[in-house]
Coordinates of C-alpha atoms and ligand atoms in Angstrom, one line a residue:
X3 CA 0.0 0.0 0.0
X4 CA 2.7 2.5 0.8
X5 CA 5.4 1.0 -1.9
X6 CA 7.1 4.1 -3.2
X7 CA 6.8 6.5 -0.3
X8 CA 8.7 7.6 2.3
X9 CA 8.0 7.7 6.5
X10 CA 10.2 9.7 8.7
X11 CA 9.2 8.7 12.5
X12 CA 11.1 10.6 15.2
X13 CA 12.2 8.7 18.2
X14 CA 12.0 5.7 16.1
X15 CA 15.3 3.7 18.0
X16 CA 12.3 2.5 20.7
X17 CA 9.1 1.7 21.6
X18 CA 5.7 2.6 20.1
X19 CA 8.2 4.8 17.4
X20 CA 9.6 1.6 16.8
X21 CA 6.1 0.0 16.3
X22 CA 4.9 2.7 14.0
X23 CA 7.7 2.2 11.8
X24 CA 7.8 -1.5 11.1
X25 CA 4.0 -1.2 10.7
X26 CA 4.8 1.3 8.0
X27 CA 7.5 -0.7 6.4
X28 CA 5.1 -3.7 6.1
X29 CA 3.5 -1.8 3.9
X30 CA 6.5 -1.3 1.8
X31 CA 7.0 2.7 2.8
X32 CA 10.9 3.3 3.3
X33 CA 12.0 4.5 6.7
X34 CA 13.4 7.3 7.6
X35 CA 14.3 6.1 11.9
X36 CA 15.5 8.8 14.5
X37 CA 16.2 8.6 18.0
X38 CA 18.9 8.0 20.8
X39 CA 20.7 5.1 21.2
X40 CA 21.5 1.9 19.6
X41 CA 20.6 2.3 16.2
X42 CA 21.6 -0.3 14.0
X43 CA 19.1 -3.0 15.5
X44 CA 16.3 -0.9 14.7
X45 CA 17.6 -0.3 11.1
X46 CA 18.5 -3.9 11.1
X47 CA 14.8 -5.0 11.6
X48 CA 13.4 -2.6 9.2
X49 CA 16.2 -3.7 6.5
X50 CA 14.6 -7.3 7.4
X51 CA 11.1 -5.9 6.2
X52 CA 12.6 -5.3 2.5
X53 CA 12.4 -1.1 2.4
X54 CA 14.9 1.0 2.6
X55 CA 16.4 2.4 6.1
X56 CA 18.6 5.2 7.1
X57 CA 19.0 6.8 10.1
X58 CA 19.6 10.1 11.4
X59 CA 20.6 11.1 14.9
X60 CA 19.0 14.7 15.4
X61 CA 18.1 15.9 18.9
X62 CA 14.4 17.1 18.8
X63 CA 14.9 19.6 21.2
X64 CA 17.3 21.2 18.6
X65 CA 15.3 23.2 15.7
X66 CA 19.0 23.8 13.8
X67 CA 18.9 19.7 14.0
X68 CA 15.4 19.0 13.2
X69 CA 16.1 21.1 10.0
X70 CA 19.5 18.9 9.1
X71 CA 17.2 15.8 9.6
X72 CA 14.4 16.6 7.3
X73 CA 16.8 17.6 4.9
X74 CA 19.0 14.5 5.2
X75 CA 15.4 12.7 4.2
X76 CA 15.0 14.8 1.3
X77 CA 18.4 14.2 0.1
X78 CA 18.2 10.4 0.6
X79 CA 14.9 9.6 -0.3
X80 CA 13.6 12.9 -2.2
X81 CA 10.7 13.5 -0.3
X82 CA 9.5 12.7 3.2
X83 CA 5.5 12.0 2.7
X84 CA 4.9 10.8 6.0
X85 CA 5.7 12.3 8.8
X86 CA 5.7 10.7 12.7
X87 CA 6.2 12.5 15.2
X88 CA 6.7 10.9 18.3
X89 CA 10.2 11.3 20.2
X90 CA 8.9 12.0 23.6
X91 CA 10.1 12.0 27.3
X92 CA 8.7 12.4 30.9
X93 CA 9.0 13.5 34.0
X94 CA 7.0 13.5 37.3
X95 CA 6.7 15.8 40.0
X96 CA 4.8 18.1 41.7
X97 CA 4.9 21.6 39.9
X98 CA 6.0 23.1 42.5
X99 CA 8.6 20.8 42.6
X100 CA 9.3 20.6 38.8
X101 CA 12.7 20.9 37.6
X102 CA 12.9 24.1 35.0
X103 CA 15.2 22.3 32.9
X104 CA 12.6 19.2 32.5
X105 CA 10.1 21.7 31.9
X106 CA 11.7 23.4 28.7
X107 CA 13.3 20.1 27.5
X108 CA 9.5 18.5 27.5
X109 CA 8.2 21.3 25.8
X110 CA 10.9 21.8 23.3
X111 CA 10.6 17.7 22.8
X112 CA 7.5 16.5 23.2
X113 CA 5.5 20.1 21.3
X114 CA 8.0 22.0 19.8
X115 CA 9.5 19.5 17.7
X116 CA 6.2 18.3 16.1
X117 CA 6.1 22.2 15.1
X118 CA 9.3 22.6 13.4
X119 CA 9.0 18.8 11.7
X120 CA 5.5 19.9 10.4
X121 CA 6.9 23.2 9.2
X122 CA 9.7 21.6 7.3
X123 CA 7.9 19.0 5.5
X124 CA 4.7 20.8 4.3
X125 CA 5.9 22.2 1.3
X126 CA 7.0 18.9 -0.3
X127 CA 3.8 17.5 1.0
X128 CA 1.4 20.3 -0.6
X129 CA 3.6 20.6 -3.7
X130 CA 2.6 16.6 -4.2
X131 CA -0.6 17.1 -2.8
X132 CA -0.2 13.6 -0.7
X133 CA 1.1 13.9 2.8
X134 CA 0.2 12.5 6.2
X135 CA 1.0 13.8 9.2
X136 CA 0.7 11.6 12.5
X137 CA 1.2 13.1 15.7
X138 CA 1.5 10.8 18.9
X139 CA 0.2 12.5 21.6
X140 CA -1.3 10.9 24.8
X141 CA -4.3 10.2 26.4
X142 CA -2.4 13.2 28.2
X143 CA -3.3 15.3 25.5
X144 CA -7.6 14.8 26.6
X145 CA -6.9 14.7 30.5
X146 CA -4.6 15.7 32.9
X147 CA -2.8 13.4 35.8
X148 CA -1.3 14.9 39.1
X149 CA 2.5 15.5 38.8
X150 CA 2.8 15.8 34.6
X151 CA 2.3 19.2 34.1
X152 CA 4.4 19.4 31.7
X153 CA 3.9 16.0 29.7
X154 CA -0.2 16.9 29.6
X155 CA 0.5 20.7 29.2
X156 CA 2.5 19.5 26.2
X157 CA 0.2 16.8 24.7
X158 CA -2.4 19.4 24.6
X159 CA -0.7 21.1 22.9
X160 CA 0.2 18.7 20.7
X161 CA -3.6 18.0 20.1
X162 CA -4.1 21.4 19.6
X163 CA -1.1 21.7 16.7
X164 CA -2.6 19.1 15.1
X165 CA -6.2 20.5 14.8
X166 CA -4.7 24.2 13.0
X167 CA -2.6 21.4 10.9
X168 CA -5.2 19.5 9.7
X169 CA -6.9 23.1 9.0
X170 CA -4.6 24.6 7.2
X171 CA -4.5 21.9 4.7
X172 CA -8.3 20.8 4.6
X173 CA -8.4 21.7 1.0
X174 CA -5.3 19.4 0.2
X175 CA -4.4 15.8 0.0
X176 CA -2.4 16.6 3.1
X177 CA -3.9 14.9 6.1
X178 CA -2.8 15.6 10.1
X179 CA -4.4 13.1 12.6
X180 CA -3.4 12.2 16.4
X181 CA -3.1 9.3 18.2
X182 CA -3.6 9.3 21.9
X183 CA -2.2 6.3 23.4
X184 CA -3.3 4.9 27.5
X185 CA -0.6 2.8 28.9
X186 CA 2.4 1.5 26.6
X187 CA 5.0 -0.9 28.6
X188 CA 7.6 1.2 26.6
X189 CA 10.9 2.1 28.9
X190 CA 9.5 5.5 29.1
X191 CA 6.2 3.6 31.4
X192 CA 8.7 0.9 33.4
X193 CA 10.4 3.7 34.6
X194 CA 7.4 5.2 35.9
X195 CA 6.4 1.1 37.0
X196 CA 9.9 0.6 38.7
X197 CA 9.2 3.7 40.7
X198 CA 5.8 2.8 42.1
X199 CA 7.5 -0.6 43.3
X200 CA 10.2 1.1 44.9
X201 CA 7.8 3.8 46.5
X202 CA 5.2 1.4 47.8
X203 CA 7.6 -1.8 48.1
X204 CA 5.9 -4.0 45.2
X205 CA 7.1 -6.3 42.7
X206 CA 7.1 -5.6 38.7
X207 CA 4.1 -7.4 38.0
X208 CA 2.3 -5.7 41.1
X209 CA 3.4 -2.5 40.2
X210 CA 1.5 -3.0 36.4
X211 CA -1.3 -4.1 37.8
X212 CA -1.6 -0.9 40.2
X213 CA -0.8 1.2 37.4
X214 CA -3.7 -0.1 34.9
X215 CA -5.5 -0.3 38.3
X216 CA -5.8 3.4 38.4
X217 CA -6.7 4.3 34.8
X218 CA -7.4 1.5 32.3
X219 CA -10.7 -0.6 32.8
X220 CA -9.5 -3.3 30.1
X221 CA -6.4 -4.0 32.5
X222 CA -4.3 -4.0 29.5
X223 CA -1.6 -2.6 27.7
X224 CA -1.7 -1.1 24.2
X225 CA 1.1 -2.3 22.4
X226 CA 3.2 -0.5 19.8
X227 CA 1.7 -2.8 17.3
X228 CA -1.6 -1.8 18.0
X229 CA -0.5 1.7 17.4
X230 CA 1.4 0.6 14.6
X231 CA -1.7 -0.4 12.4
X232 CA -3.7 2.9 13.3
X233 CA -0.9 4.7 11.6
X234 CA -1.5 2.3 8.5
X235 CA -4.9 3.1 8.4
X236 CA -4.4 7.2 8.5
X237 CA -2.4 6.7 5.6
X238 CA -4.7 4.7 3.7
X239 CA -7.1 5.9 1.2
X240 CA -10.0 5.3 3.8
X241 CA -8.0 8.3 5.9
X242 CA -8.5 10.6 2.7
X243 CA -10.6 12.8 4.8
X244 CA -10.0 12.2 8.3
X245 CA -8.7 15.5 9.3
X246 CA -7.6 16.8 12.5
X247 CA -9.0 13.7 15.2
X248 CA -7.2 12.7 18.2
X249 CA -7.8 9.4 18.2
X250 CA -8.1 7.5 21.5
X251 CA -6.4 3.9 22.0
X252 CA -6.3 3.6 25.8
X253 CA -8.2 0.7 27.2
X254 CA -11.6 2.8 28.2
X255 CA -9.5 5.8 30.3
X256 CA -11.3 8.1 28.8
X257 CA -14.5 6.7 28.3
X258 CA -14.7 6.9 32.4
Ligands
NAD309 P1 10.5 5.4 24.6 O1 11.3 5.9 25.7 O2 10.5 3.9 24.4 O3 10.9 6.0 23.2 C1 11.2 7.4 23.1 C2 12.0 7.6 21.8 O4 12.3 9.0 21.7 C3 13.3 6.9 21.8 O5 13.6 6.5 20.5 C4 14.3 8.0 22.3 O6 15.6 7.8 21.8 C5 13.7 9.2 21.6 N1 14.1 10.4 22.1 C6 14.0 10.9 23.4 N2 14.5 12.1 23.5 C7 14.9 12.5 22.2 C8 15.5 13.6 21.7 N3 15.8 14.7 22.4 N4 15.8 13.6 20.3 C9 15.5 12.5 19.6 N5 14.9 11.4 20.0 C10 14.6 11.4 21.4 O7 9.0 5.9 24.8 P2 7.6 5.6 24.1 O8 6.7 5.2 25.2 O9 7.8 4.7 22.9 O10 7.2 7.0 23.7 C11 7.0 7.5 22.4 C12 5.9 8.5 22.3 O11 4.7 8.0 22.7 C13 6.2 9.7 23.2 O12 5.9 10.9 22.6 C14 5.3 9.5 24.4 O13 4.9 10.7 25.1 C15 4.1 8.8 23.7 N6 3.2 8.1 24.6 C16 3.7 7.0 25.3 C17 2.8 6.3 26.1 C18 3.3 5.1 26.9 O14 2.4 4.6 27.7 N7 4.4 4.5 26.7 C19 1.5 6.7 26.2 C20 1.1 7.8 25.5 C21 2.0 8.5 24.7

């Protein structure tokens, strides 16, 4: 379905970013991977998938090195036409208590980033008139949570960037969609399950449980695959004119 085109995913050495891409190589896009780390087992397992792979290392909280990126896509691969961005990180903590430098390194990662990634490739996009745009945002981009100010303060506006997006090019074969993910056992959630267990003296498994506990009625995590797949379909002629949704996949959190 996607033979020919060309997916650039941001924080694509891990988890769901992973997912997404390998879902998107599958359909024979080339992949375009990003992200901190060890790289060449990624780009090894999307080489497996028969597309093309390169890789480049930007920092997302760096606009001079989102701009080398997207033009290392173009060079390579002459146009990016789809465009994921996920790279993302956390921190928790009361806001009184919130680091500064978390603050602005959230924002510039998990917001600003999808900005300047957006702004770069939408002239390619428009000039083909085929583009998609997927934004991974959160369930944290609908509600809030106590001590993520600045991960739901971001997701929102994530949500919100992706609404004016998909505005701006209503007219266009240019599509910009969000997905809003519940619980993903990615590092960036055992981190937050290792601390429970060391806060309230539980074990791995107990921690999980306590976590889904709290939020997700179907007691179960969303896997990058699952994620991976809802990307497909955005890009898919059935996603012609979805425009602008933030699309839940979190287990009934929100439905609560
Ligand atoms: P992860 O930690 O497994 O992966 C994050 C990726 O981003 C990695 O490839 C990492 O190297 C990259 N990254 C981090 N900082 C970067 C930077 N400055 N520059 C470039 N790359 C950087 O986390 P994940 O859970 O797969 O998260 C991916 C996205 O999904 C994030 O935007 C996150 O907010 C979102 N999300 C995750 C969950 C979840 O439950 N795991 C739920 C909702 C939304």
């Amino acid at each position: 379905m996607l033979q020919g085109k060309t997916a650039l995913v941001t924080g694509s050495t891990s988890g769901i970013g992973l997912g997404i891409a390998k879902s998107l190589a599958k359909q024979g896009a080339n992949i375009v991977l990003n992200g901190f780390g060890d790289a060449e087992g990624p780009q090894a397992e999307i080489a497996a998938l028969g597309v093309k792979v390169a890789y480049h290392g930007a920092d997302m909280s760096q606009a001079s090195e989102i701009e080398a990126m997207m033009q290392f896509a173009a060079d390579t691969f002459g146009r990016v036409d789809i465009l994921v961005n996920n790279a993302g990180i956390q921190h928790v903590a009361k806001i009184e208590d919130f680091p500064i430098e978390r603050w602005d390194a959230i924002i510039a990662i998990n917001l600003s980033s999808a900005f300047h990634a957006t702004r770069l490739a939408l002239p390619a996009m428009k000039a083909a008139n085929w583009g998609r745009i997927i934004n991974v945002a959160s369930i944290h981009g609908l509600v809030g949570s106590a001590e993520k100010s600045a991960y739901v303060a971001a997701k929102h506006g994530v949500v919100g960037l992706t609404k004016v997006t998909a505005l701006e090019n209503a007219t266009t074969g240019v599509t910009c969609n969000a997905i809003c993910p519940g619980w993903v056992l990615t590092p960036l959630v055992q981190k937050q399950v290792d601390a429970k267990a060391v806060a309230m003296g539980l074990t791995n498994e107990e921690a999980k449980k306590l976590l889904l506990q709290e939020k997700e009625p179907s007691m179960q995590f969303t896997t990058p695959e699952e994620l991976g797949e809802l990307a497909v379909f955005f890009c898919s002629a059935a996603g012609n004119n979805v425009r602008g949704v933030a699309w839940n996949m979190d287990g009934g959190w929100t439905a609560q």
